[in-house]
CSV table of C-alpha atoms in Angstrom, one decimal:
chain,number,residue,atom,x,y,z
A,761,MET,CA,-20.0,24.4,35.6
A,762,PRO,CA,-17.5,27.0,34.2
A,763,ASP,CA,-14.7,28.1,36.4
A,764,ALA,CA,-15.2,31.7,37.4
A,765,ARG,CA,-11.4,32.4,37.6
A,766,TRP,CA,-11.1,32.6,33.8
A,767,ILE,CA,-13.2,33.3,30.8
A,768,TRP,CA,-12.9,31.5,27.4
A,769,THR,CA,-13.1,33.4,24.2
A,770,PRO,CA,-12.3,32.6,20.5
A,771,LEU,CA,-8.9,33.7,19.4
A,772,ASP,CA,-7.7,35.0,15.9
A,773,ALA,CA,-4.8,36.7,14.3
A,774,SER,CA,-5.4,39.9,16.3
A,775,ASP,CA,-4.4,37.9,19.4
A,776,ALA,CA,-1.0,36.8,18.0
A,777,ASP,CA,1.0,39.1,20.3
A,778,ALA,CA,-0.6,37.7,23.4
A,779,ILE,CA,-0.3,34.1,22.2
A,780,HIS,CA,3.3,34.5,21.3
A,781,ALA,CA,4.1,36.1,24.7
A,782,LEU,CA,2.4,33.2,26.5
A,783,ILE,CA,4.2,30.6,24.4
A,784,LEU,CA,7.6,32.2,25.2
A,785,GLU,CA,6.7,32.1,28.9
A,786,ILE,CA,5.8,28.4,28.7
A,787,GLU,CA,9.0,27.5,26.7
A,788,GLU,CA,11.2,29.5,29.1
A,789,ALA,CA,9.7,27.7,32.1
A,790,ASP,CA,10.1,24.3,30.4
A,791,ASP,CA,13.6,25.0,29.1
A,792,SER,CA,12.3,23.9,25.7
A,793,ALA,CA,14.9,22.8,23.1
A,794,ASN,CA,13.1,24.8,20.4
A,795,ARG,CA,11.5,28.2,20.7
A,796,THR,CA,8.5,29.4,18.8
A,797,THR,CA,8.9,32.5,16.6
A,798,ARG,CA,6.3,35.2,16.1
A,799,ASP,CA,6.2,34.2,12.4
A,800,GLU,CA,5.2,30.7,13.4
A,801,VAL,CA,2.3,32.1,15.5
A,802,ASP,CA,1.1,34.2,12.5
A,803,SER,CA,1.1,31.0,10.4
A,804,TYR,CA,-1.4,29.5,12.8
A,805,PHE,CA,-4.1,31.6,11.1
A,806,LEU,CA,-3.2,31.3,7.5
A,807,ASN,CA,-6.0,30.4,5.1
A,808,SER,CA,-4.2,27.3,3.9
A,809,HIS,CA,-5.7,25.6,7.0
A,810,VAL,CA,-9.0,25.3,8.7
A,811,TRP,CA,-8.4,26.4,12.3
A,812,ARG,CA,-10.2,27.0,15.6
A,813,ALA,CA,-8.4,28.8,18.4
A,814,GLN,CA,-9.6,29.7,21.9
A,815,GLY,CA,-8.1,31.3,25.0
A,816,ALA,CA,-8.7,31.6,28.7
A,817,TRP,CA,-8.4,35.1,30.1
A,818,ALA,CA,-8.2,36.7,33.5
A,819,GLY,CA,-8.9,40.4,32.7
A,820,GLN,CA,-6.4,41.3,30.0
A,821,GLU,CA,-4.0,38.4,30.8
A,822,LEU,CA,-4.1,35.3,28.5
A,823,LEU,CA,-3.7,32.3,30.8
A,824,ALA,CA,-4.0,29.5,28.3
A,825,PHE,CA,-4.7,29.0,24.6
A,826,GLY,CA,-5.7,26.0,22.4
A,827,LEU,CA,-5.4,25.6,18.6
A,828,LEU,CA,-6.9,23.0,16.3
A,829,ARG,CA,-5.7,23.0,12.6
A,830,THR,CA,-6.0,20.8,9.5
A,831,PRO,CA,-5.2,21.6,5.8
A,832,VAL,CA,-8.1,23.0,3.9
A,833,ALA,CA,-7.9,20.1,1.4
A,834,ASN,CA,-8.4,17.5,4.1
A,835,GLY,CA,-11.0,15.1,2.9
A,836,GLY,CA,-10.8,13.0,6.1
A,837,GLU,CA,-7.4,11.3,5.4
A,838,LEU,CA,-5.4,13.8,7.6
A,839,PRO,CA,-5.7,14.2,11.3
A,840,LEU,CA,-6.7,17.3,13.2
A,841,THR,CA,-3.6,18.7,15.0
A,842,MET,CA,-4.2,19.9,18.5
A,843,SER,CA,-1.8,22.2,20.4
A,844,GLY,CA,-1.7,24.9,23.1
A,845,GLY,CA,-0.5,25.5,26.6
A,846,VAL,CA,-1.1,27.0,30.1
A,847,ALA,CA,0.9,29.8,31.8
A,848,PRO,CA,3.3,28.2,34.3
A,849,SER,CA,1.8,30.2,37.2
A,850,TRP,CA,-1.6,28.7,36.4
A,851,ARG,CA,-0.7,25.1,36.3
A,852,ALA,CA,-2.2,22.6,38.8
A,853,HIS,CA,-5.4,24.8,39.0
A,854,GLY,CA,-7.5,22.6,36.7
A,855,LEU,CA,-7.0,24.9,33.7
A,856,GLY,CA,-5.0,22.4,31.7
A,857,ARG,CA,-7.7,19.7,31.9
A,858,ASP,CA,-10.4,22.4,31.1
A,859,LEU,CA,-8.4,23.3,28.0
A,860,MET,CA,-8.0,19.7,26.8
A,861,GLU,CA,-11.6,18.9,27.3
A,862,ARG,CA,-12.7,22.0,25.4
A,863,GLN,CA,-10.3,21.2,22.6
A,864,LEU,CA,-11.8,17.7,22.2
A,865,ILE,CA,-15.3,19.2,22.1
A,866,THR,CA,-14.1,21.7,19.4
A,867,ALA,CA,-12.4,18.8,17.5
A,868,ARG,CA,-15.7,16.9,17.3
A,869,SER,CA,-17.5,20.1,16.1
A,870,LEU,CA,-14.8,20.8,13.5
A,871,ALA,CA,-14.9,17.3,12.2
A,872,ARG,CA,-18.6,17.5,11.7
A,873,GLU,CA,-18.3,20.8,9.9
A,874,LEU,CA,-15.8,19.2,7.5
A,875,GLY,CA,-18.2,16.3,6.8
A,876,MET,CA,-16.2,13.7,8.7
A,877,GLU,CA,-18.2,11.0,10.7
A,878,THR,CA,-15.0,10.4,12.7
A,879,ALA,CA,-11.7,12.1,12.8
A,880,SER,CA,-8.2,11.4,14.2
A,881,VAL,CA,-6.8,14.0,16.5
A,882,GLN,CA,-3.1,14.2,17.1
A,883,MET,CA,-1.0,16.0,19.6
A,884,TYR,CA,2.8,16.4,19.9
A,885,ILE,CA,4.2,16.1,23.5
A,886,ASP,CA,7.8,16.5,24.5
A,887,ASN,CA,9.1,13.5,26.4
A,888,SER,CA,9.9,15.7,29.4
A,889,GLN,CA,6.2,16.9,29.8
A,890,PHE,CA,5.2,14.1,32.2
A,891,ASP,CA,2.1,15.7,33.5
A,892,LEU,CA,0.7,16.4,30.0
A,893,LEU,CA,1.5,12.9,28.9
A,894,ASP,CA,-0.4,11.6,32.0
A,895,MET,CA,-3.4,13.9,31.3
A,896,ALA,CA,-3.5,12.8,27.6
A,897,ASP,CA,-3.5,9.1,28.7
A,898,ARG,CA,-6.4,9.8,31.1
A,899,LEU,CA,-8.4,11.6,28.4
A,900,GLY,CA,-8.1,8.6,26.0
A,901,PHE,CA,-5.1,9.5,23.9
A,902,GLU,CA,-2.8,6.7,22.9
A,903,ARG,CA,1.0,7.0,22.3
A,904,GLU,CA,1.1,6.2,18.6
A,905,SER,CA,4.7,6.9,17.8
A,906,GLN,CA,7.7,9.0,18.7
A,907,TYR,CA,10.5,10.8,17.0
A,908,VAL,CA,13.9,12.3,17.7
A,909,GLN,CA,14.8,15.6,16.3
A,910,MET,CA,18.4,15.9,15.1
A,911,ARG,CA,20.5,18.8,13.8
A,912,ARG,CA,23.8,19.1,12.0
A,913,SER,CA,25.9,22.2,11.3
A,914,LEU,CA,26.3,22.9,7.5
A,915,ALA,CA,29.9,24.1,8.3
A,916,ILE,CA,31.0,20.5,8.8
A,917,PRO,CA,32.4,19.2,5.5
A,918,VAL,CA,30.5,16.3,3.9
A,919,GLY,CA,31.7,13.9,1.2
A,920,GLU,CA,30.0,13.1,-2.1
A,921,PRO,CA,28.3,9.7,-2.0
A,922,GLN,CA,28.9,7.4,-5.0
A,923,ILE,CA,25.7,6.6,-6.9
A,924,SER,CA,25.0,5.1,-10.3
A,925,PRO,CA,26.0,7.3,-13.2
A,926,TYR,CA,22.5,6.7,-14.5
A,927,THR,CA,20.9,8.3,-11.4
A,928,ARG,CA,20.5,12.1,-11.1
A,929,ILE,CA,19.3,14.3,-8.3
A,930,LEU,CA,16.9,16.9,-9.6
A,931,LYS,CA,14.5,19.5,-8.4
A,932,LEU,CA,11.0,18.1,-7.9
A,933,THR,CA,8.8,19.3,-10.7
A,934,GLY,CA,5.2,18.7,-11.8
A,935,GLU,CA,5.9,15.6,-13.8
A,936,TRP,CA,7.0,13.8,-10.7
A,937,VAL,CA,4.3,15.0,-8.2
A,938,ASN,CA,2.1,11.9,-8.7
A,939,ASP,CA,5.0,9.5,-8.5
A,940,THR,CA,6.2,11.0,-5.2
A,941,ARG,CA,2.7,10.8,-3.8
A,942,ARG,CA,2.5,7.2,-4.7
A,943,ALA,CA,5.9,6.6,-3.2
A,944,HIS,CA,4.9,8.3,0.0
A,945,ASN,CA,1.8,6.1,0.3
A,946,ARG,CA,3.6,2.9,-0.6
A,947,VAL,CA,6.7,3.3,1.5
A,948,LEU,CA,5.2,5.1,4.5
A,949,ALA,CA,1.9,3.2,4.7
A,950,ASP,CA,3.0,1.1,7.6
A,951,ASN,CA,4.6,4.1,9.5
A,952,LEU,CA,2.0,5.4,12.0
A,953,THR,CA,3.6,8.9,11.9
A,954,TYR,CA,2.3,9.3,8.3
A,955,THR,CA,-1.0,9.1,6.5
A,956,LYS,CA,-1.9,8.0,3.0
A,957,LEU,CA,-2.6,11.1,1.0
A,958,GLY,CA,-4.9,11.8,-2.0
A,959,ASN,CA,-4.0,14.2,-4.8
A,960,GLU,CA,-5.3,17.4,-3.1
A,961,ALA,CA,-3.8,16.6,0.3
A,962,TRP,CA,-0.4,15.9,-1.3
A,963,GLN,CA,-0.6,19.1,-3.3
A,964,ALA,CA,-1.4,20.9,0.0
A,965,ARG,CA,1.6,19.3,1.6
A,966,LEU,CA,3.9,20.3,-1.2
A,967,ARG,CA,2.7,23.9,-0.9
A,968,MET,CA,4.0,24.0,2.7
A,969,MET,CA,7.6,23.1,1.5
A,970,GLU,CA,10.3,25.2,0.0
A,971,GLU,CA,10.0,24.5,-3.7
A,972,ASP,CA,13.7,24.7,-4.6
A,973,TRP,CA,14.6,22.3,-1.8
A,974,CYS,CA,12.3,19.5,-2.8
A,975,LEU,CA,14.4,16.9,-4.7
A,976,VAL,CA,13.9,13.7,-6.6
A,977,ALA,CA,16.4,10.9,-7.5
A,978,ILE,CA,15.7,9.8,-11.0
A,979,ASP,CA,17.1,6.6,-12.5
A,980,PHE,CA,17.6,7.1,-16.3
A,981,PHE,CA,18.7,3.5,-17.0
A,982,GLY,CA,16.3,1.7,-19.3
A,983,ASP,CA,13.7,2.9,-21.7
A,984,ARG,CA,12.1,5.4,-19.4
A,985,PRO,CA,13.1,7.4,-16.3
A,986,ARG,CA,11.9,6.1,-13.0
A,987,LEU,CA,11.6,7.6,-9.5
A,988,ALA,CA,14.2,6.1,-7.1
A,989,GLY,CA,13.5,8.4,-4.2
A,990,TYR,CA,12.6,11.9,-3.1
A,991,LEU,CA,13.2,14.5,-0.4
A,992,LEU,CA,10.9,17.3,0.9
A,993,SER,CA,12.3,20.3,2.8
A,994,SER,CA,11.0,23.4,4.6
A,995,ARG,CA,12.6,26.4,6.2
A,996,PHE,CA,13.0,26.5,10.0
A,997,ALA,CA,14.3,28.8,12.7
A,998,SER,CA,16.7,26.9,14.8
A,999,ASN,CA,16.8,29.6,17.5
A,1000,THR,CA,20.4,28.6,18.3
A,1001,LYS,CA,21.5,32.3,18.0
A,1002,GLU,CA,20.8,34.5,21.0
A,1003,GLY,CA,18.4,37.3,20.5
A,1004,THR,CA,16.5,35.7,17.6
A,1005,THR,CA,13.4,34.5,19.5
A,1006,ASN,CA,11.3,37.4,18.6
A,1007,ASP,CA,13.0,38.2,15.2
A,1008,ALA,CA,13.0,34.9,13.4
A,1009,VAL,CA,16.2,33.8,11.7
A,1010,TYR,CA,15.3,31.0,9.4
A,1011,ASP,CA,18.7,29.4,9.4
A,1012,GLU,CA,17.8,25.7,9.1
A,1013,GLY,CA,16.7,23.6,6.3
A,1014,TYR,CA,14.4,21.0,7.7
A,1015,VAL,CA,14.0,17.6,5.9
A,1016,GLU,CA,10.4,16.7,6.3
A,1017,GLU,CA,10.5,13.4,4.3
A,1018,VAL,CA,13.2,11.4,2.6
A,1019,VAL,CA,12.0,8.2,0.9
A,1020,VAL,CA,13.9,5.6,-1.2
A,1021,LEU,CA,11.9,3.0,-3.0
A,1022,PRO,CA,12.7,-0.6,-2.2
A,1023,GLN,CA,14.3,-1.4,-5.5
A,1024,TRP,CA,17.0,1.3,-5.0
A,1025,ARG,CA,17.9,0.8,-1.4
A,1026,GLY,CA,21.5,0.1,-0.6
A,1027,ARG,CA,22.6,2.3,-3.5
A,1028,HIS,CA,23.3,5.5,-1.4
A,1029,ILE,CA,20.3,7.3,-2.8
A,1030,ALA,CA,19.3,8.7,0.6
A,1031,SER,CA,22.8,10.0,1.2
A,1032,ALA,CA,22.8,11.6,-2.3
A,1033,LEU,CA,19.5,13.3,-1.6
A,1034,LEU,CA,20.7,14.6,1.8
A,1035,THR,CA,24.0,15.8,0.4
A,1036,ALA,CA,22.3,17.7,-2.4
A,1037,ALA,CA,19.8,19.2,0.0
A,1038,MET,CA,22.7,20.4,2.3
A,1039,GLY,CA,24.3,22.0,-0.7
A,1040,ARG,CA,21.2,23.9,-1.5
A,1041,PHE,CA,20.7,24.9,2.1
A,1042,ARG,CA,24.3,26.2,2.3
A,1043,ASP,CA,23.9,28.1,-1.0
A,1044,ALA,CA,20.9,29.8,0.5
A,1045,GLY,CA,23.0,31.0,3.4
A,1046,LEU,CA,21.6,28.6,6.0
A,1047,SER,CA,23.6,27.3,9.0
A,1048,TYR,CA,21.9,23.9,9.8
A,1049,ILE,CA,20.1,20.9,8.5
A,1050,GLY,CA,17.5,19.3,10.7
A,1051,LEU,CA,15.4,16.2,10.5
A,1052,ASP,CA,13.2,13.8,12.5
A,1053,ILE,CA,13.9,10.1,13.1
A,1054,ALA,CA,10.7,8.2,13.7
A,1055,GLY,CA,10.6,5.3,16.2
A,1056,GLU,CA,7.9,2.9,17.6
A,1057,GLY,CA,7.2,2.8,21.3
A,1058,SER,CA,10.3,3.0,23.4
A,1059,GLN,CA,12.6,1.5,20.7
A,1060,ARG,CA,15.6,3.6,19.7
A,1061,SER,CA,15.8,3.7,15.9
A,1062,SER,CA,19.0,2.4,14.4
A,1063,LEU,CA,18.9,5.4,12.1
A,1064,ILE,CA,19.7,7.7,15.1
A,1065,THR,CA,23.1,6.0,15.4
A,1066,VAL,CA,23.6,6.3,11.7
A,1067,PHE,CA,23.0,10.0,11.7
A,1068,GLU,CA,25.1,10.5,14.8
A,1069,HIS,CA,28.0,9.1,12.8
A,1070,PHE,CA,27.3,11.8,10.2
A,1071,ASP,CA,27.7,14.5,12.9
A,1072,PHE,CA,24.0,15.0,13.6
A,1073,GLU,CA,23.2,15.9,17.2
A,1074,HIS,CA,20.2,15.0,19.3
A,1075,VAL,CA,18.0,18.0,19.9
A,1076,ALA,CA,14.7,16.8,21.4
A,1077,GLU,CA,12.4,13.8,21.6
A,1078,THR,CA,8.6,14.0,21.1
A,1079,TYR,CA,5.7,11.6,21.4
A,1080,ILE,CA,2.8,11.7,18.9
A,1081,VAL,CA,-0.4,10.8,20.8
A,1082,THR,CA,-3.8,10.3,19.1
A,1083,THR,CA,-7.4,9.8,19.8
A,1084,THR,CA,-10.6,9.6,17.7
A,1085,VAL,CA,-13.6,11.9,17.9
C-alpha cells in the first residue's frame, strides 16, 4: 500500500533545480568527497542515454529521487546504472527502501522495453554509506568490485618516461577505434568492473570522452604499426575550489581507461600515456588528473601504492554492487 506521506511522480529535465538542490543537501550531510554540479544533473537527461527518473514529493518539496540510465546503443551488453538519494531529514522513515524497490521495478520494465530478457543493474555506493550497503545486500545486490578514486595536482613536475624510439603516443583517431575496442575486450574481460563491448557500444563510450585527450601508443617497429596501449579521458569538476559547487569548474582531466597490451608491458607504456595525458590537461588549463584504481573484494590493489609514489592522493572509495532483473 502506498505511503500517504509522499507522492511519487516521474521526473525530467524541468526538475533539475529540485534534483540538484536535493543532491547538494545529501552530499553536505554525508560530507561527500565529491560534489555534484548542476551540469552533471542536466546530463542525466541527455538523449545519448535511455533514462527513467522518479521523485517522491511532500507538497512542493522533493524528498527523494531515483534515476536509471543506460546508453542508447546498449544491446544488452551494458548494465543499467541506478542512482538516487533521500533527503537526510527523511531517512529512517522507509522512504529509502520504497525508492530502491521502485527502482528495481522500473529497471525490469526498462529492460523489457529495450528487448532484454534479463539485464544487469549496477549501483555505486561509497564505502561510508553503511546503511545503503546493508539495504542493497538485503534486496539481493552483490558486491561485485570496488575502486579507489585518486587525484594528483598537475602543478607537480613529472619526468618523461623512457620508451622505445619506435613507439609514439598519438591522438586516438578512427583507424584505431576497432583495435582499441578489441584491446578493451581482451585485457579487461576478466575485470568485473568492465563489460565486453560491441561496435556501437564502444562508439557510444568514445562519444562520452574528450576527443583530444584520448590517446594511443603505437609501435612502428616491423612491417606495420601495432597498438601497444590506449588511454581514454573525460573532463571532470574536482570541486576542490570553494564556491564552485553550483558553477562547475571542470578543472580535472579524468582517466577513464588506461590499457597496455600484454606484449608491451614492462616498457613504460602506461607511464608514457599518463604523462602525455597530463601534458594535454595542463595545456588545456586544468589543475588535476584523476583516475580510479579497481580492486576485488577487500583487497588493496598494489597499483594504489604505485600511484601514491607518483604523488596521487586518495580521494574516495566506492563499491560497485549488482543484481539481475
